[in-house]
Short mmCIF file of N, CA and C in Angstrom, two decimals:
data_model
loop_
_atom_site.label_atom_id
_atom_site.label_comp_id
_atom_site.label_asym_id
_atom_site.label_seq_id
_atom_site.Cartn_x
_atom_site.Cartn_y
_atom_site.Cartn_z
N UNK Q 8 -6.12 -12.93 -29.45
CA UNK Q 8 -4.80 -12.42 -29.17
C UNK Q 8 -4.48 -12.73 -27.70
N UNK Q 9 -3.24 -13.11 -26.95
CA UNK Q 9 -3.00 -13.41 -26.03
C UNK Q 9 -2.45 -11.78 -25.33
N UNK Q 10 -2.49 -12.21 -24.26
CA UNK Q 10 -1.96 -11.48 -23.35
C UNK Q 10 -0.28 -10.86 -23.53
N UNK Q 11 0.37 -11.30 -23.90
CA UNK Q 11 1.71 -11.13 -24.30
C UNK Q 11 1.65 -10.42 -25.57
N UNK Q 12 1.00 -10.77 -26.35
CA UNK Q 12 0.77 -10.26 -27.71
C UNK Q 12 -0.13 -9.16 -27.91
N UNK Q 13 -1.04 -8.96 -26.98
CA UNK Q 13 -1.25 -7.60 -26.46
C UNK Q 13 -0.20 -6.49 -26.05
N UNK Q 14 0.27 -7.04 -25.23
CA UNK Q 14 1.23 -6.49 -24.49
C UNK Q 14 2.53 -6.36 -25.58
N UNK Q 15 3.00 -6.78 -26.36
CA UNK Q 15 4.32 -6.50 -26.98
C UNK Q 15 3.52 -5.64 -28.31
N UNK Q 16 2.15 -5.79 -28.75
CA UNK Q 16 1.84 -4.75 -29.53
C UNK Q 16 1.45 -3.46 -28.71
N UNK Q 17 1.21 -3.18 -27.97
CA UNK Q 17 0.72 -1.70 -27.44
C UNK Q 17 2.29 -1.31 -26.96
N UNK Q 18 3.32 -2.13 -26.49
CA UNK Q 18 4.46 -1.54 -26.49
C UNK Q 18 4.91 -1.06 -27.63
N UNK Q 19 5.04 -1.57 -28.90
CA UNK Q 19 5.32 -1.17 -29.72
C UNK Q 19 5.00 0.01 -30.40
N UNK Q 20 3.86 0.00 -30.30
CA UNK Q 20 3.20 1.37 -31.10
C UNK Q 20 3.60 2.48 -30.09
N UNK Q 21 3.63 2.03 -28.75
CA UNK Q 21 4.03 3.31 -27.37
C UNK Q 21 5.26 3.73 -28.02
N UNK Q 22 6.35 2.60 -28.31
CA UNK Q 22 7.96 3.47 -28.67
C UNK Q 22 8.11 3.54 -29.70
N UNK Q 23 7.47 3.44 -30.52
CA UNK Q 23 6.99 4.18 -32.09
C UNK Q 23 7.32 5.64 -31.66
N UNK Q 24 5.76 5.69 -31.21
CA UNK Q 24 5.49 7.07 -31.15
C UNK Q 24 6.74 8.04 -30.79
N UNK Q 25 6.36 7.46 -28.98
CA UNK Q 25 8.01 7.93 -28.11
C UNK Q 25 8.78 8.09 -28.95
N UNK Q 26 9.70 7.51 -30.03
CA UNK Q 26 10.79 7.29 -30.08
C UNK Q 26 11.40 7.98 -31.43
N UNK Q 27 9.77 7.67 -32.03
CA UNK Q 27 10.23 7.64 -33.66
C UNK Q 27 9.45 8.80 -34.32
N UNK Q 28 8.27 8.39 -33.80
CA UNK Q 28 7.29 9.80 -34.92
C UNK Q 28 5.96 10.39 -33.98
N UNK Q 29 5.60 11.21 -33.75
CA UNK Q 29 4.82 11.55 -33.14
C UNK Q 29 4.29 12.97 -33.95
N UNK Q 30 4.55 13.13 -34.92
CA UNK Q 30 3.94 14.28 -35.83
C UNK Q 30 2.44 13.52 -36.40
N UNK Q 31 1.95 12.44 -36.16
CA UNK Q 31 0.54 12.15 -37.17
C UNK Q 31 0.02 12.17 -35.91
N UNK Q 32 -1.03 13.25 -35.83
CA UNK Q 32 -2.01 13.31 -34.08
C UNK Q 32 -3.29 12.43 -34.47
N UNK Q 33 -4.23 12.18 -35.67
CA UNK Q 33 -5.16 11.22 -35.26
C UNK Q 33 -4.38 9.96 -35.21
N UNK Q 34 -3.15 9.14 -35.43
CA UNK Q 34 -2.86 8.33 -35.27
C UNK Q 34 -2.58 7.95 -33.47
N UNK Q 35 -2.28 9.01 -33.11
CA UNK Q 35 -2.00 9.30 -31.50
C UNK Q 35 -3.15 9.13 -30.79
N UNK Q 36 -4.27 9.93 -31.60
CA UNK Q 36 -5.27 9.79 -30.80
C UNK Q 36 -5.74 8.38 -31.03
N UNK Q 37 -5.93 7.92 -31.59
CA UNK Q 37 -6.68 6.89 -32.28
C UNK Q 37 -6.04 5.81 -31.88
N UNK Q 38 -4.77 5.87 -31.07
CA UNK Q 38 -3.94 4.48 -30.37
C UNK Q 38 -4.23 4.58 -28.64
N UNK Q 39 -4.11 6.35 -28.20
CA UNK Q 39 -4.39 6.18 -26.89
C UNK Q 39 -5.74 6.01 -26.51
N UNK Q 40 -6.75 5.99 -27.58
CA UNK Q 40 -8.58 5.60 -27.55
C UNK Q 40 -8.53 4.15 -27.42
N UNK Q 41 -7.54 3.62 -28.37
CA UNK Q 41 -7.30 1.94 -28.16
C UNK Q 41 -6.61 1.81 -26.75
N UNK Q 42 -5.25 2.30 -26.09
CA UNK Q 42 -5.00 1.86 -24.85
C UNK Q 42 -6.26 1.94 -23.86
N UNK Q 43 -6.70 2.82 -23.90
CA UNK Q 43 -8.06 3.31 -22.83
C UNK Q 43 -9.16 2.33 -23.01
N UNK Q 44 -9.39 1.86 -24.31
CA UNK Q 44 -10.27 0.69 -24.14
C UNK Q 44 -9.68 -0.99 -23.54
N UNK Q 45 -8.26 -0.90 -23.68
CA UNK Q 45 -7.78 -2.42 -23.15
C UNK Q 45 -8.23 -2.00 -21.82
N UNK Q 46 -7.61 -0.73 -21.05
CA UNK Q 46 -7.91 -0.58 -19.57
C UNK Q 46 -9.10 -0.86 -19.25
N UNK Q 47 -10.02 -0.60 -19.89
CA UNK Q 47 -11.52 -1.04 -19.57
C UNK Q 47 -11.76 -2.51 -19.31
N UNK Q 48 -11.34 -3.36 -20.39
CA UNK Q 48 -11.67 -4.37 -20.65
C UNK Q 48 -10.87 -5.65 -20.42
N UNK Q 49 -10.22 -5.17 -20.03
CA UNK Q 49 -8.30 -6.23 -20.00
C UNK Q 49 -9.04 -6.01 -18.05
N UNK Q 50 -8.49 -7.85 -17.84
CA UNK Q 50 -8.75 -8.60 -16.60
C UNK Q 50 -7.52 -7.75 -15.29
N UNK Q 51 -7.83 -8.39 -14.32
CA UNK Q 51 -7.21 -7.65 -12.85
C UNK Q 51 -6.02 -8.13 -13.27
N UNK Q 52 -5.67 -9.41 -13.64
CA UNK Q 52 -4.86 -10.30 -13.61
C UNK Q 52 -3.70 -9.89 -14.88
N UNK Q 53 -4.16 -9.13 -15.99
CA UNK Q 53 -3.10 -9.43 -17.16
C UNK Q 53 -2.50 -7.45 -16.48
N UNK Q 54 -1.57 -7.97 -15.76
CA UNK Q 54 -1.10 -6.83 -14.82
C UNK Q 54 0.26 -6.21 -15.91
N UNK Q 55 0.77 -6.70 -16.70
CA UNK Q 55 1.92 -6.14 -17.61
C UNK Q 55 0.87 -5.33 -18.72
N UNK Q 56 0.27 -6.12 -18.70
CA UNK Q 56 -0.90 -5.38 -20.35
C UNK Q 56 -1.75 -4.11 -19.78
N UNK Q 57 -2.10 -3.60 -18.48
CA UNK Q 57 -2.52 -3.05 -18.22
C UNK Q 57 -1.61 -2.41 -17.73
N UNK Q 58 0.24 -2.05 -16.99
CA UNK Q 58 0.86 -1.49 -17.12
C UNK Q 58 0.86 -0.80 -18.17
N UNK Q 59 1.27 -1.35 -19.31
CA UNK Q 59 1.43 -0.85 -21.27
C UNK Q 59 0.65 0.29 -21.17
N UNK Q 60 -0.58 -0.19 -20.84
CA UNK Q 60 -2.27 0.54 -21.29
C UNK Q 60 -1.95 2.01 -21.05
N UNK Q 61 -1.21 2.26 -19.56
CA UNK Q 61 -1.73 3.28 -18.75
C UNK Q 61 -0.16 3.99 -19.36
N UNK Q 62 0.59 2.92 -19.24
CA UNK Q 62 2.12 4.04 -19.09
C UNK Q 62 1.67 4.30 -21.21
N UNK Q 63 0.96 3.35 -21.61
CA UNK Q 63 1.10 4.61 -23.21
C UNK Q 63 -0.16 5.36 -23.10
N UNK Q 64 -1.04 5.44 -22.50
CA UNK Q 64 -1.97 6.73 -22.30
C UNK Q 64 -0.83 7.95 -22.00
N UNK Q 65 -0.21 7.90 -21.22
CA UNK Q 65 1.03 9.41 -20.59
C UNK Q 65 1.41 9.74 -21.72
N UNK Q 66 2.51 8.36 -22.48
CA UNK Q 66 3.18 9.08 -23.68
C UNK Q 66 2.53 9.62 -24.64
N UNK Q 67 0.95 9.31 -24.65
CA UNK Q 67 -0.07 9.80 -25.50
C UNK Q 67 0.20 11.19 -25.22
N UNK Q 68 -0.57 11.27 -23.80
CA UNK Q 68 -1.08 12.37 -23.74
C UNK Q 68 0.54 13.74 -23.60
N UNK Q 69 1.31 13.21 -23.40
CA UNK Q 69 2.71 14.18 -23.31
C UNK Q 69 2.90 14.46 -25.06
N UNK Q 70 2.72 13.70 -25.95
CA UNK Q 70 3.02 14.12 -27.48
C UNK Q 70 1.82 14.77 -28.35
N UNK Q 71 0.65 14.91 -27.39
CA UNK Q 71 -0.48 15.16 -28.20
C UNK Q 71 -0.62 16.70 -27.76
N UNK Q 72 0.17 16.88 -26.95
CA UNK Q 72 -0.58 18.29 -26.33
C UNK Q 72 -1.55 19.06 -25.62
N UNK Q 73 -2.17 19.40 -24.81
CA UNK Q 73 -2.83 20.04 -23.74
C UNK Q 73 -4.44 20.05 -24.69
N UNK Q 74 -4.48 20.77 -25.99
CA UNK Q 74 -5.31 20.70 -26.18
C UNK Q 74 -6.09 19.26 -27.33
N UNK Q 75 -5.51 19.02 -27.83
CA UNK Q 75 -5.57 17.28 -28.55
C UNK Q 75 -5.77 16.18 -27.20
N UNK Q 76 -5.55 16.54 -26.37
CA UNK Q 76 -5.43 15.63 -25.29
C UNK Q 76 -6.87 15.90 -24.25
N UNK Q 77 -6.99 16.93 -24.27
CA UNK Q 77 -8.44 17.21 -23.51
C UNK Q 77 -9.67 16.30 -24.08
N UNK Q 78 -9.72 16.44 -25.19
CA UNK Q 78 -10.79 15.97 -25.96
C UNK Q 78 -10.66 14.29 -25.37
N UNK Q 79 -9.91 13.96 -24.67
CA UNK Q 79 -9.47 11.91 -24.44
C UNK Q 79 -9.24 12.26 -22.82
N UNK Q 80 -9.63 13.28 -22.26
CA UNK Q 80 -9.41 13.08 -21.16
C UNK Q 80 -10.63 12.22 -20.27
N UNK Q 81 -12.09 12.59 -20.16
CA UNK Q 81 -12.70 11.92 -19.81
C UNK Q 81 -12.19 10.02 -19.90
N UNK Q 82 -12.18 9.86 -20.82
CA UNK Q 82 -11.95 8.41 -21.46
C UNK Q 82 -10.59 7.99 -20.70
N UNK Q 83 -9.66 9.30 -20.77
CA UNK Q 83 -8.42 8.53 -20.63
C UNK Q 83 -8.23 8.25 -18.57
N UNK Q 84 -8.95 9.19 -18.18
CA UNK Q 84 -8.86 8.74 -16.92
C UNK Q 84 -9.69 7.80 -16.10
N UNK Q 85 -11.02 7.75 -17.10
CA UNK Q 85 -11.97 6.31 -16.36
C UNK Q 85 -10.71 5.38 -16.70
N UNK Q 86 -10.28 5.46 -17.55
CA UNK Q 86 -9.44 3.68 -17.47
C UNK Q 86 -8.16 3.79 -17.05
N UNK Q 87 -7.59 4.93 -16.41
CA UNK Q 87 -6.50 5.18 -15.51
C UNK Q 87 -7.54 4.54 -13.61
N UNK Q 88 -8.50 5.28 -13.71
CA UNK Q 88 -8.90 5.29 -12.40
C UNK Q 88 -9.40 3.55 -12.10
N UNK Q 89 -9.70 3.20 -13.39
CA UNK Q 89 -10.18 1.78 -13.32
C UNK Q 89 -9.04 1.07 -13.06
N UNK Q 90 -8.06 1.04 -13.67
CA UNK Q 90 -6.46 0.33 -13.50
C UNK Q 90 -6.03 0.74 -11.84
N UNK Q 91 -6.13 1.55 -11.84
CA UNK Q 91 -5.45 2.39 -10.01
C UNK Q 91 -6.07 1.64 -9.31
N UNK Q 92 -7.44 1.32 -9.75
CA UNK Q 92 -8.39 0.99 -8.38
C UNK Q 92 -7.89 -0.56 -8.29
N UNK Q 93 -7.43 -1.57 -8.83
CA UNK Q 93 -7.13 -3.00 -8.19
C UNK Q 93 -6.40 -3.17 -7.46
N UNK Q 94 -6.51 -3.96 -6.83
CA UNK Q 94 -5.50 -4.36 -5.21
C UNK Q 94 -4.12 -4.36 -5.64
N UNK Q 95 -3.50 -5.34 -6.68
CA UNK Q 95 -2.47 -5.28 -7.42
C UNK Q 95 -1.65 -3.83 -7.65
N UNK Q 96 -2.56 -2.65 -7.86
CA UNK Q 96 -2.20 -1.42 -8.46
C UNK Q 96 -0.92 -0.92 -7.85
#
């Protein structure tokens, strides 16, 4: 999968959620576990795809709730803190 095609699928499922349905929570969880792993693994360089990553971790964690959201917090902030930390950031 390319970089773009990364990037226009994790947008998608972000304004899904946002936009359209956000009542199925393992689906929520189970997409912001996928953004948190691109952040891991996605290069310094693919800087839009790792935008996506982080800005749909938030909308994750804003539709999942305080406590659905704890349980992804560890996870969700190594790959916030990993994204923050490049020079680019």
């Amino acid at each position: 999968m390319s970089a773009q095609e990364l990037q226009d699928a994790s947008f998608f499922f972000i304004e899904f959620i946002d936009k359209c349905d956000h009542s199925d929570t393992m689906f929520m969880y189970s997409t912001c576990n996928q953004l948190a792993d691109i952040c891991m693994w996605a290069k310094p360089e693919m800087t839009l795809v790792l935008q996506n990553a982080v800005y749909g971790i938030g909308v994750m964690s804003k539709h999942l709730g305080q406590d659905a959201f704890k349980t992804m917090l560890p996870k969700a902030m190594a790959a916030v803190e990993r994204v923050t930390g490049f020079p680019e950031a």
